[in-house]
JSON list of C-alpha atoms in Angstrom, two decimals:
[
{"chain": "A", "resi": 1, "resn": "MET", "atom": "CA", "xyz": [30.80, 8.20, -27.57]},
{"chain": "A", "resi": 2, "resn": "GLU", "atom": "CA", "xyz": [30.00, 9.86, -24.24]},
{"chain": "A", "resi": 3, "resn": "MET", "atom": "CA", "xyz": [26.38, 10.21, -25.29]},
{"chain": "A", "resi": 4, "resn": "PHE", "atom": "CA", "xyz": [26.24, 6.54, -26.34]},
{"chain": "A", "resi": 5, "resn": "LEU", "atom": "CA", "xyz": [27.64, 5.45, -22.98]},
{"chain": "A", "resi": 6, "resn": "GLY", "atom": "CA", "xyz": [25.13, 7.67, -21.19]},
{"chain": "A", "resi": 7, "resn": "TYR", "atom": "CA", "xyz": [22.21, 6.05, -22.99]},
{"chain": "A", "resi": 8, "resn": "PHE", "atom": "CA", "xyz": [23.71, 2.60, -22.45]},
{"chain": "A", "resi": 9, "resn": "ASN", "atom": "CA", "xyz": [24.03, 3.19, -18.70]},
{"chain": "A", "resi": 10, "resn": "LEU", "atom": "CA", "xyz": [20.48, 4.50, -18.59]},
{"chain": "A", "resi": 11, "resn": "ALA", "atom": "CA", "xyz": [19.23, 1.31, -20.28]},
{"chain": "A", "resi": 12, "resn": "ALA", "atom": "CA", "xyz": [21.26, -0.81, -17.85]},
{"chain": "A", "resi": 13, "resn": "ALA", "atom": "CA", "xyz": [19.75, 1.05, -14.88]},
{"chain": "A", "resi": 14, "resn": "PHE", "atom": "CA", "xyz": [16.29, 0.51, -16.37]},
{"chain": "A", "resi": 15, "resn": "PHE", "atom": "CA", "xyz": [16.84, -3.23, -16.64]},
{"chain": "A", "resi": 16, "resn": "VAL", "atom": "CA", "xyz": [18.15, -3.41, -13.08]},
{"chain": "A", "resi": 17, "resn": "ILE", "atom": "CA", "xyz": [14.96, -1.60, -11.95]},
{"chain": "A", "resi": 18, "resn": "ILE", "atom": "CA", "xyz": [12.84, -4.14, -13.86]},
{"chain": "A", "resi": 19, "resn": "SER", "atom": "CA", "xyz": [14.74, -6.96, -12.16]},
{"chain": "A", "resi": 20, "resn": "MET", "atom": "CA", "xyz": [14.14, -5.36, -8.75]},
{"chain": "A", "resi": 21, "resn": "VAL", "atom": "CA", "xyz": [10.40, -5.08, -9.41]},
{"chain": "A", "resi": 22, "resn": "MET", "atom": "CA", "xyz": [10.29, -8.74, -10.45]},
{"chain": "A", "resi": 23, "resn": "MET", "atom": "CA", "xyz": [12.14, -9.69, -7.28]},
{"chain": "A", "resi": 24, "resn": "LEU", "atom": "CA", "xyz": [9.43, -7.93, -5.25]},
{"chain": "A", "resi": 25, "resn": "GLY", "atom": "CA", "xyz": [6.99, -10.61, -6.45]},
{"chain": "A", "resi": 26, "resn": "ARG", "atom": "CA", "xyz": [8.98, -13.35, -4.72]},
{"chain": "A", "resi": 27, "resn": "LEU", "atom": "CA", "xyz": [9.44, -11.10, -1.69]},
{"chain": "A", "resi": 28, "resn": "LEU", "atom": "CA", "xyz": [5.71, -10.54, -1.23]},
{"chain": "A", "resi": 29, "resn": "GLY", "atom": "CA", "xyz": [4.49, -14.00, -2.22]},
{"chain": "A", "resi": 30, "resn": "GLY", "atom": "CA", "xyz": [7.24, -16.31, -0.99]},
{"chain": "A", "resi": 31, "resn": "PRO", "atom": "CA", "xyz": [5.84, -19.42, 0.69]},
{"chain": "A", "resi": 32, "resn": "THR", "atom": "CA", "xyz": [8.48, -19.66, 3.42]},
{"chain": "A", "resi": 33, "resn": "LEU", "atom": "CA", "xyz": [10.58, -17.26, 5.45]},
{"chain": "A", "resi": 34, "resn": "TYR", "atom": "CA", "xyz": [13.75, -18.30, 3.64]},
{"chain": "A", "resi": 35, "resn": "ASP", "atom": "CA", "xyz": [12.31, -17.39, 0.24]},
{"chain": "A", "resi": 36, "resn": "ARG", "atom": "CA", "xyz": [11.64, -13.91, 1.52]},
{"chain": "A", "resi": 37, "resn": "LEU", "atom": "CA", "xyz": [15.12, -13.65, 3.00]},
{"chain": "A", "resi": 38, "resn": "LEU", "atom": "CA", "xyz": [16.64, -14.77, -0.29]},
{"chain": "A", "resi": 39, "resn": "ALA", "atom": "CA", "xyz": [14.59, -12.15, -2.12]},
{"chain": "A", "resi": 40, "resn": "VAL", "atom": "CA", "xyz": [15.66, -9.43, 0.33]},
{"chain": "A", "resi": 41, "resn": "ASN", "atom": "CA", "xyz": [19.31, -10.35, -0.10]},
{"chain": "A", "resi": 42, "resn": "SER", "atom": "CA", "xyz": [19.05, -10.35, -3.88]},
{"chain": "A", "resi": 43, "resn": "PHE", "atom": "CA", "xyz": [17.12, -7.07, -3.79]},
{"chain": "A", "resi": 44, "resn": "GLY", "atom": "CA", "xyz": [19.95, -5.50, -1.79]},
{"chain": "A", "resi": 45, "resn": "THR", "atom": "CA", "xyz": [22.53, -6.66, -4.33]},
{"chain": "A", "resi": 46, "resn": "LYS", "atom": "CA", "xyz": [20.45, -5.14, -7.12]},
{"chain": "A", "resi": 47, "resn": "THR", "atom": "CA", "xyz": [20.15, -1.90, -5.14]},
{"chain": "A", "resi": 48, "resn": "ILE", "atom": "CA", "xyz": [23.95, -1.71, -5.02]},
{"chain": "A", "resi": 49, "resn": "LEU", "atom": "CA", "xyz": [24.11, -2.30, -8.77]},
{"chain": "A", "resi": 50, "resn": "PHE", "atom": "CA", "xyz": [21.49, 0.36, -9.46]},
{"chain": "A", "resi": 51, "resn": "LEU", "atom": "CA", "xyz": [23.30, 2.94, -7.34]},
{"chain": "A", "resi": 52, "resn": "CYS", "atom": "CA", "xyz": [26.62, 2.24, -9.08]},
{"chain": "A", "resi": 53, "resn": "VAL", "atom": "CA", "xyz": [25.08, 2.48, -12.56]},
{"chain": "A", "resi": 54, "resn": "PHE", "atom": "CA", "xyz": [22.90, 5.49, -11.81]},
{"chain": "A", "resi": 55, "resn": "CYS", "atom": "CA", "xyz": [25.70, 7.65, -10.49]},
{"chain": "A", "resi": 56, "resn": "PHE", "atom": "CA", "xyz": [27.39, 7.08, -13.85]},
{"chain": "A", "resi": 57, "resn": "VAL", "atom": "CA", "xyz": [24.18, 8.25, -15.54]},
{"chain": "A", "resi": 58, "resn": "ILE", "atom": "CA", "xyz": [23.88, 11.48, -13.58]},
{"chain": "A", "resi": 59, "resn": "ASN", "atom": "CA", "xyz": [27.68, 11.93, -13.62]},
{"chain": "A", "resi": 60, "resn": "ARG", "atom": "CA", "xyz": [28.12, 12.39, -9.90]},
{"chain": "A", "resi": 61, "resn": "PRO", "atom": "CA", "xyz": [30.53, 10.07, -8.08]},
{"chain": "A", "resi": 62, "resn": "ASP", "atom": "CA", "xyz": [28.86, 10.37, -4.67]},
{"chain": "A", "resi": 63, "resn": "GLY", "atom": "CA", "xyz": [26.57, 7.38, -5.06]},
{"chain": "A", "resi": 64, "resn": "VAL", "atom": "CA", "xyz": [29.39, 4.83, -4.98]},
{"chain": "A", "resi": 65, "resn": "ASP", "atom": "CA", "xyz": [30.02, 5.60, -1.30]},
{"chain": "A", "resi": 66, "resn": "ILE", "atom": "CA", "xyz": [26.37, 4.89, -0.54]},
{"chain": "A", "resi": 67, "resn": "ALA", "atom": "CA", "xyz": [26.62, 1.68, -2.56]},
{"chain": "A", "resi": 68, "resn": "LEU", "atom": "CA", "xyz": [29.61, 0.63, -0.43]},
{"chain": "A", "resi": 69, "resn": "LEU", "atom": "CA", "xyz": [27.57, 1.31, 2.70]},
{"chain": "A", "resi": 70, "resn": "TYR", "atom": "CA", "xyz": [24.69, -0.77, 1.33]},
{"chain": "A", "resi": 71, "resn": "ALA", "atom": "CA", "xyz": [27.06, -3.64, 0.51]},
{"chain": "A", "resi": 72, "resn": "LEU", "atom": "CA", "xyz": [28.14, -3.78, 4.14]},
{"chain": "A", "resi": 73, "resn": "MET", "atom": "CA", "xyz": [24.68, -3.25, 5.61]},
{"chain": "A", "resi": 74, "resn": "ASN", "atom": "CA", "xyz": [22.92, -5.81, 3.43]},
{"chain": "A", "resi": 75, "resn": "PHE", "atom": "CA", "xyz": [25.12, -8.66, 4.61]},
{"chain": "A", "resi": 76, "resn": "ILE", "atom": "CA", "xyz": [24.82, -7.71, 8.29]},
{"chain": "A", "resi": 77, "resn": "ALA", "atom": "CA", "xyz": [21.02, -7.41, 8.01]},
{"chain": "A", "resi": 78, "resn": "THR", "atom": "CA", "xyz": [20.72, -10.86, 6.41]},
{"chain": "A", "resi": 79, "resn": "ILE", "atom": "CA", "xyz": [22.88, -12.50, 9.07]},
{"chain": "A", "resi": 80, "resn": "ALA", "atom": "CA", "xyz": [20.99, -10.69, 11.87]},
{"chain": "A", "resi": 81, "resn": "VAL", "atom": "CA", "xyz": [17.56, -11.78, 10.63]},
{"chain": "A", "resi": 82, "resn": "LEU", "atom": "CA", "xyz": [18.77, -15.37, 10.18]},
{"chain": "A", "resi": 83, "resn": "LYS", "atom": "CA", "xyz": [20.23, -15.43, 13.68]},
{"chain": "A", "resi": 84, "resn": "TYR", "atom": "CA", "xyz": [17.06, -13.98, 15.17]},
{"chain": "A", "resi": 85, "resn": "PHE", "atom": "CA", "xyz": [14.81, -16.55, 13.57]},
{"chain": "A", "resi": 86, "resn": "ASN", "atom": "CA", "xyz": [17.14, -19.39, 14.51]},
{"chain": "A", "resi": 87, "resn": "TYR", "atom": "CA", "xyz": [17.58, -18.58, 18.20]},
{"chain": "A", "resi": 88, "resn": "ARG", "atom": "CA", "xyz": [14.57, -16.25, 18.78]},
{"chain": "A", "resi": 89, "resn": "SER", "atom": "CA", "xyz": [16.97, -13.78, 20.34]},
{"chain": "A", "resi": 90, "resn": "LEU", "atom": "CA", "xyz": [19.81, -11.55, 19.20]},
{"chain": "A", "resi": 91, "resn": "GLY", "atom": "CA", "xyz": [21.75, -11.87, 22.45]},
{"chain": "A", "resi": 92, "resn": "VAL", "atom": "CA", "xyz": [22.97, -15.43, 21.90]},
{"chain": "A", "resi": 93, "resn": "PRO", "atom": "CA", "xyz": [26.62, -15.64, 20.90]},
{"chain": "A", "resi": 94, "resn": "LEU", "atom": "CA", "xyz": [27.08, -17.66, 17.74]},
{"chain": "A", "resi": 95, "resn": "ILE", "atom": "CA", "xyz": [30.21, -19.47, 18.96]},
{"chain": "A", "resi": 96, "resn": "GLU", "atom": "CA", "xyz": [29.64, -21.29, 22.24]},
{"chain": "A", "resi": 97, "resn": "GLU", "atom": "CA", "xyz": [30.30, -24.74, 23.65]},
{"chain": "A", "resi": 98, "resn": "GLN", "atom": "CA", "xyz": [26.76, -25.48, 24.76]},
{"chain": "A", "resi": 99, "resn": "MET", "atom": "CA", "xyz": [25.19, -24.58, 21.45]},
{"chain": "A", "resi": 100, "resn": "GLU", "atom": "CA", "xyz": [26.32, -27.93, 20.05]},
{"chain": "A", "resi": 101, "resn": "ASP", "atom": "CA", "xyz": [23.74, -29.97, 22.02]},
{"chain": "A", "resi": 102, "resn": "SER", "atom": "CA", "xyz": [20.79, -27.65, 21.74]},
{"chain": "A", "resi": 103, "resn": "VAL", "atom": "CA", "xyz": [20.90, -27.25, 17.96]},
{"chain": "B", "resi": 1, "resn": "MET", "atom": "CA", "xyz": [26.07, -0.18, -33.81]},
{"chain": "B", "resi": 2, "resn": "MET", "atom": "CA", "xyz": [29.75, -0.63, -34.63]},
{"chain": "B", "resi": 3, "resn": "MET", "atom": "CA", "xyz": [29.63, 1.88, -37.48]},
{"chain": "B", "resi": 4, "resn": "SER", "atom": "CA", "xyz": [27.88, 4.48, -35.34]},
{"chain": "B", "resi": 5, "resn": "LEU", "atom": "CA", "xyz": [30.47, 3.97, -32.61]},
{"chain": "B", "resi": 6, "resn": "ILE", "atom": "CA", "xyz": [33.35, 4.43, -35.06]},
{"chain": "B", "resi": 7, "resn": "LEU", "atom": "CA", "xyz": [31.70, 7.55, -36.50]},
{"chain": "B", "resi": 8, "resn": "ALA", "atom": "CA", "xyz": [31.17, 8.96, -33.01]},
{"chain": "B", "resi": 9, "resn": "ALA", "atom": "CA", "xyz": [34.79, 8.27, -32.15]},
{"chain": "B", "resi": 10, "resn": "ALA", "atom": "CA", "xyz": [35.94, 9.97, -35.34]},
{"chain": "B", "resi": 11, "resn": "SER", "atom": "CA", "xyz": [33.77, 13.03, -34.76]},
{"chain": "B", "resi": 12, "resn": "SER", "atom": "CA", "xyz": [34.82, 13.38, -31.14]},
{"chain": "B", "resi": 13, "resn": "ALA", "atom": "CA", "xyz": [38.51, 13.23, -32.06]},
{"chain": "B", "resi": 14, "resn": "ASP", "atom": "CA", "xyz": [40.63, 16.09, -33.35]},
{"chain": "B", "resi": 15, "resn": "GLN", "atom": "CA", "xyz": [39.35, 17.62, -36.58]},
{"chain": "B", "resi": 16, "resn": "GLY", "atom": "CA", "xyz": [42.80, 18.44, -37.95]},
{"chain": "B", "resi": 17, "resn": "ALA", "atom": "CA", "xyz": [43.57, 15.05, -39.44]},
{"chain": "B", "resi": 18, "resn": "SER", "atom": "CA", "xyz": [41.32, 13.43, -42.01]},
{"chain": "B", "resi": 19, "resn": "LEU", "atom": "CA", "xyz": [40.09, 10.41, -40.00]},
{"chain": "B", "resi": 20, "resn": "ASN", "atom": "CA", "xyz": [41.48, 10.44, -36.48]},
{"chain": "B", "resi": 21, "resn": "ILE", "atom": "CA", "xyz": [39.83, 7.62, -34.56]},
{"chain": "B", "resi": 22, "resn": "ASP", "atom": "CA", "xyz": [40.23, 7.30, -30.81]},
{"chain": "B", "resi": 23, "resn": "TRP", "atom": "CA", "xyz": [41.01, 3.59, -30.88]},
{"chain": "B", "resi": 24, "resn": "ILE", "atom": "CA", "xyz": [41.64, 3.18, -27.14]},
{"chain": "B", "resi": 25, "resn": "GLY", "atom": "CA", "xyz": [38.37, 4.89, -26.22]},
{"chain": "B", "resi": 26, "resn": "LEU", "atom": "CA", "xyz": [36.51, 2.76, -28.76]},
{"chain": "B", "resi": 27, "resn": "PHE", "atom": "CA", "xyz": [38.08, -0.42, -27.40]},
{"chain": "B", "resi": 28, "resn": "ARG", "atom": "CA", "xyz": [37.23, 0.59, -23.82]},
{"chain": "B", "resi": 29, "resn": "THR", "atom": "CA", "xyz": [33.64, 1.36, -24.78]},
{"chain": "B", "resi": 30, "resn": "ILE", "atom": "CA", "xyz": [33.14, -1.97, -26.54]},
{"chain": "B", "resi": 31, "resn": "LEU", "atom": "CA", "xyz": [34.74, -3.95, -23.69]},
{"chain": "B", "resi": 32, "resn": "SER", "atom": "CA", "xyz": [32.68, -2.13, -21.07]},
{"chain": "B", "resi": 33, "resn": "CYS", "atom": "CA", "xyz": [29.43, -2.57, -23.01]},
{"chain": "B", "resi": 34, "resn": "ALA", "atom": "CA", "xyz": [30.08, -6.29, -23.53]},
{"chain": "B", "resi": 35, "resn": "SER", "atom": "CA", "xyz": [30.83, -6.83, -19.85]},
{"chain": "B", "resi": 36, "resn": "MET", "atom": "CA", "xyz": [27.78, -4.87, -18.72]},
{"chain": "B", "resi": 37, "resn": "LEU", "atom": "CA", "xyz": [25.49, -6.64, -21.20]},
{"chain": "B", "resi": 38, "resn": "THR", "atom": "CA", "xyz": [26.65, -10.03, -19.92]},
{"chain": "B", "resi": 39, "resn": "GLY", "atom": "CA", "xyz": [26.15, -8.90, -16.34]},
{"chain": "B", "resi": 40, "resn": "ILE", "atom": "CA", "xyz": [22.64, -7.59, -16.99]},
{"chain": "B", "resi": 41, "resn": "PHE", "atom": "CA", "xyz": [21.81, -10.87, -18.75]},
{"chain": "B", "resi": 42, "resn": "PHE", "atom": "CA", "xyz": [22.91, -12.85, -15.69]},
{"chain": "B", "resi": 43, "resn": "VAL", "atom": "CA", "xyz": [20.99, -10.58, -13.32]},
{"chain": "B", "resi": 44, "resn": "MET", "atom": "CA", "xyz": [17.78, -10.94, -15.36]},
{"chain": "B", "resi": 45, "resn": "ALA", "atom": "CA", "xyz": [18.27, -14.73, -15.64]},
{"chain": "B", "resi": 46, "resn": "GLY", "atom": "CA", "xyz": [18.71, -15.01, -11.87]},
{"chain": "B", "resi": 47, "resn": "THR", "atom": "CA", "xyz": [15.57, -12.98, -11.25]},
{"chain": "B", "resi": 48, "resn": "LEU", "atom": "CA", "xyz": [13.56, -15.11, -13.66]},
{"chain": "B", "resi": 49, "resn": "GLY", "atom": "CA", "xyz": [14.91, -18.22, -11.93]},
{"chain": "B", "resi": 50, "resn": "VAL", "atom": "CA", "xyz": [13.87, -16.90, -8.51]},
{"chain": "B", "resi": 51, "resn": "LEU", "atom": "CA", "xyz": [10.38, -16.22, -9.85]},
{"chain": "B", "resi": 52, "resn": "ARG", "atom": "CA", "xyz": [9.86, -19.41, -11.82]},
{"chain": "B", "resi": 53, "resn": "LEU", "atom": "CA", "xyz": [11.71, -22.31, -10.18]},
{"chain": "B", "resi": 54, "resn": "PRO", "atom": "CA", "xyz": [9.58, -24.65, -8.07]},
{"chain": "B", "resi": 55, "resn": "ASP", "atom": "CA", "xyz": [11.60, -25.12, -4.91]},
{"chain": "B", "resi": 56, "resn": "PHE", "atom": "CA", "xyz": [13.48, -23.07, -2.32]},
{"chain": "B", "resi": 57, "resn": "TYR", "atom": "CA", "xyz": [16.84, -24.72, -2.95]},
{"chain": "B", "resi": 58, "resn": "THR", "atom": "CA", "xyz": [16.63, -24.31, -6.72]},
{"chain": "B", "resi": 59, "resn": "ARG", "atom": "CA", "xyz": [15.67, -20.66, -6.24]},
{"chain": "B", "resi": 60, "resn": "LEU", "atom": "CA", "xyz": [18.67, -20.28, -3.96]},
{"chain": "B", "resi": 61, "resn": "HIS", "atom": "CA", "xyz": [20.88, -21.78, -6.65]},
{"chain": "B", "resi": 62, "resn": "ALA", "atom": "CA", "xyz": [19.57, -19.37, -9.29]},
{"chain": "B", "resi": 63, "resn": "ALA", "atom": "CA", "xyz": [19.76, -16.25, -7.12]},
{"chain": "B", "resi": 64, "resn": "GLY", "atom": "CA", "xyz": [23.05, -16.94, -5.38]},
{"chain": "B", "resi": 65, "resn": "MET", "atom": "CA", "xyz": [25.14, -17.93, -8.35]},
{"chain": "B", "resi": 66, "resn": "THR", "atom": "CA", "xyz": [23.86, -15.55, -10.99]},
{"chain": "B", "resi": 67, "resn": "ASP", "atom": "CA", "xyz": [23.68, -12.55, -8.69]},
{"chain": "B", "resi": 68, "resn": "THR", "atom": "CA", "xyz": [27.32, -12.85, -7.71]},
{"chain": "B", "resi": 69, "resn": "LEU", "atom": "CA", "xyz": [28.55, -13.22, -11.29]},
{"chain": "B", "resi": 70, "resn": "GLY", "atom": "CA", "xyz": [26.16, -10.62, -12.73]},
{"chain": "B", "resi": 71, "resn": "ALA", "atom": "CA", "xyz": [26.99, -7.98, -10.14]},
{"chain": "B", "resi": 72, "resn": "GLU", "atom": "CA", "xyz": [30.72, -8.56, -10.57]},
{"chain": "B", "resi": 73, "resn": "LEU", "atom": "CA", "xyz": [30.45, -8.23, -14.36]},
{"chain": "B", "resi": 74, "resn": "VAL", "atom": "CA", "xyz": [28.40, -5.02, -14.23]},
{"chain": "B", "resi": 75, "resn": "ILE", "atom": "CA", "xyz": [30.82, -3.43, -11.77]},
{"chain": "B", "resi": 76, "resn": "LEU", "atom": "CA", "xyz": [33.75, -4.59, -13.93]},
{"chain": "B", "resi": 77, "resn": "GLY", "atom": "CA", "xyz": [32.17, -2.81, -16.90]},
{"chain": "B", "resi": 78, "resn": "LEU", "atom": "CA", "xyz": [31.79, 0.37, -14.85]},
{"chain": "B", "resi": 79, "resn": "ILE", "atom": "CA", "xyz": [35.44, 0.12, -13.75]},
{"chain": "B", "resi": 80, "resn": "ILE", "atom": "CA", "xyz": [36.52, -0.12, -17.39]},
{"chain": "B", "resi": 81, "resn": "GLN", "atom": "CA", "xyz": [34.39, 2.94, -18.20]},
{"chain": "B", "resi": 82, "resn": "SER", "atom": "CA", "xyz": [35.79, 5.10, -15.43]},
{"chain": "B", "resi": 83, "resn": "GLY", "atom": "CA", "xyz": [39.46, 4.39, -16.05]},
{"chain": "B", "resi": 84, "resn": "PHE", "atom": "CA", "xyz": [42.16, 5.13, -13.46]},
{"chain": "B", "resi": 85, "resn": "THR", "atom": "CA", "xyz": [40.26, 7.43, -11.14]},
{"chain": "B", "resi": 86, "resn": "GLN", "atom": "CA", "xyz": [39.21, 7.51, -7.51]},
{"chain": "B", "resi": 87, "resn": "MET", "atom": "CA", "xyz": [35.79, 6.25, -8.55]},
{"chain": "B", "resi": 88, "resn": "SER", "atom": "CA", "xyz": [37.23, 3.03, -9.98]},
{"chain": "B", "resi": 89, "resn": "LEU", "atom": "CA", "xyz": [38.99, 2.36, -6.66]},
{"chain": "B", "resi": 90, "resn": "LYS", "atom": "CA", "xyz": [35.68, 2.71, -4.82]},
{"chain": "B", "resi": 91, "resn": "LEU", "atom": "CA", "xyz": [33.99, 0.46, -7.36]},
{"chain": "B", "resi": 92, "resn": "LEU", "atom": "CA", "xyz": [36.76, -2.10, -6.88]},
{"chain": "B", "resi": 93, "resn": "LEU", "atom": "CA", "xyz": [36.08, -1.95, -3.13]},
{"chain": "B", "resi": 94, "resn": "VAL", "atom": "CA", "xyz": [32.35, -2.50, -3.73]},
{"chain": "B", "resi": 95, "resn": "ALA", "atom": "CA", "xyz": [33.14, -5.47, -5.98]},
{"chain": "B", "resi": 96, "resn": "PHE", "atom": "CA", "xyz": [35.46, -6.92, -3.36]},
{"chain": "B", "resi": 97, "resn": "PHE", "atom": "CA", "xyz": [32.84, -6.68, -0.62]},
{"chain": "B", "resi": 98, "resn": "LEU", "atom": "CA", "xyz": [30.19, -8.18, -2.88]},
{"chain": "B", "resi": 99, "resn": "LEU", "atom": "CA", "xyz": [32.51, -11.05, -3.77]},
{"chain": "B", "resi": 100, "resn": "LEU", "atom": "CA", "xyz": [33.13, -11.62, -0.06]},
{"chain": "B", "resi": 101, "resn": "THR", "atom": "CA", "xyz": [29.61, -11.27, 1.34]},
{"chain": "B", "resi": 102, "resn": "SER", "atom": "CA", "xyz": [27.23, -12.54, -1.34]},
{"chain": "B", "resi": 103, "resn": "PRO", "atom": "CA", "xyz": [28.27, -16.24, -1.30]},
{"chain": "B", "resi": 104, "resn": "THR", "atom": "CA", "xyz": [28.53, -16.11, 2.49]},
{"chain": "B", "resi": 105, "resn": "ALA", "atom": "CA", "xyz": [24.97, -14.81, 2.83]},
{"chain": "B", "resi": 106, "resn": "THR", "atom": "CA", "xyz": [23.70, -17.43, 0.37]},
{"chain": "B", "resi": 107, "resn": "HIS", "atom": "CA", "xyz": [25.45, -20.19, 2.31]},
{"chain": "B", "resi": 108, "resn": "ALA", "atom": "CA", "xyz": [24.04, -18.86, 5.59]},
{"chain": "B", "resi": 109, "resn": "ILE", "atom": "CA", "xyz": [20.48, -18.85, 4.22]},
{"chain": "B", "resi": 110, "resn": "ALA", "atom": "CA", "xyz": [20.88, -22.39, 2.85]},
{"chain": "B", "resi": 111, "resn": "ASN", "atom": "CA", "xyz": [22.34, -23.61, 6.14]},
{"chain": "B", "resi": 112, "resn": "ALA", "atom": "CA", "xyz": [19.53, -22.03, 8.15]},
{"chain": "B", "resi": 113, "resn": "ALA", "atom": "CA", "xyz": [16.88, -23.55, 5.90]},
{"chain": "B", "resi": 114, "resn": "TYR", "atom": "CA", "xyz": [18.54, -26.96, 6.17]},
{"chain": "B", "resi": 115, "resn": "LYS", "atom": "CA", "xyz": [18.73, -26.73, 9.97]},
{"chain": "B", "resi": 116, "resn": "ALA", "atom": "CA", "xyz": [15.06, -25.71, 10.10]},
{"chain": "B", "resi": 117, "resn": "LYS", "atom": "CA", "xyz": [14.28, -28.98, 8.24]},
{"chain": "B", "resi": 118, "resn": "LEU", "atom": "CA", "xyz": [12.88, -27.38, 5.12]},
{"chain": "B", "resi": 119, "resn": "ASN", "atom": "CA", "xyz": [12.55, -30.29, 2.74]},
{"chain": "B", "resi": 120, "resn": "PRO", "atom": "CA", "xyz": [13.50, -30.05, -0.92]},
{"chain": "B", "resi": 121, "resn": "LYS", "atom": "CA", "xyz": [10.72, -30.83, -3.37]},
{"chain": "B", "resi": 122, "resn": "LEU", "atom": "CA", "xyz": [11.22, -34.29, -4.75]},
{"chain": "B", "resi": 123, "resn": "GLY", "atom": "CA", "xyz": [9.10, -36.68, -6.77]},
{"chain": "B", "resi": 124, "resn": "LYS", "atom": "CA", "xyz": [8.76, -35.02, -10.13]},
{"chain": "B", "resi": 125, "resn": "TYR", "atom": "CA", "xyz": [11.97, -36.46, -11.53]},
{"chain": "B", "resi": 126, "resn": "THR", "atom": "CA", "xyz": [12.15, -39.82, -9.78]},
{"chain": "B", "resi": 127, "resn": "ALA", "atom": "CA", "xyz": [13.75, -42.84, -11.40]},
{"chain": "B", "resi": 128, "resn": "PRO", "atom": "CA", "xyz": [11.41, -45.25, -13.23]},
{"chain": "B", "resi": 129, "resn": "SER", "atom": "CA", "xyz": [10.23, -48.17, -11.17]},
{"chain": "B", "resi": 130, "resn": "VAL", "atom": "CA", "xyz": [11.89, -51.58, -11.42]},
{"chain": "B", "resi": 131, "resn": "ASP", "atom": "CA", "xyz": [8.60, -53.45, -11.96]},
{"chain": "B", "resi": 132, "resn": "GLY", "atom": "CA", "xyz": [8.24, -52.13, -15.48]},
{"chain": "B", "resi": 133, "resn": "ASP", "atom": "CA", "xyz": [4.88, -50.50, -14.89]},
{"chain": "B", "resi": 134, "resn": "GLY", "atom": "CA", "xyz": [5.66, -47.96, -17.56]},
{"chain": "B", "resi": 135, "resn": "SER", "atom": "CA", "xyz": [6.88, -44.37, -17.49]}
]
């Protein structure tokens, strides 16, 4: 049963890799900026999945910590890129009174 | 597949009895495989939707919804595989952060695209005209 689960996890990791490669198509050929951002966000989620599955394949529990780090970093990177392209600067606070008129 | 699983469970169990099947391990394996298969199906469907759908907002719908559910199901299958260990606690933490951040990031991207006046693609599925010009 252990061997079956090992092969099953390997197949799952393979399909996640295929899904990541297909997501690269939208990342490279997206018409707008937001398509690319969506592809980057989805690619990060699939990276987390691949790390979690692959450290079950190689039987080492270290990769889950890195997956946790990626889960935090992916969200912050998406929000930072969105904020930069909205305000053209990273120094603008998101909650401010005067932002209501300018947006 | 079921017969091979049962045979593997019987061979991995103690050899003293005649047919000693590890029922709990078998049940855990089947549950984990079903959950992971459903999750992988959702992940692949979301990726196909992102590649094939015609518009940004429809792509956002495909990616945002199916990625959240697919990732949660795959991590749930891994939690069932690992049992009560330290690893399952870390996986639970990863699932919690994904559940918190993935819909928020999707909403932020949709809101930014809407504020930047990115128009949805209309016109392919309009209502038929009142004049009766046909189709």
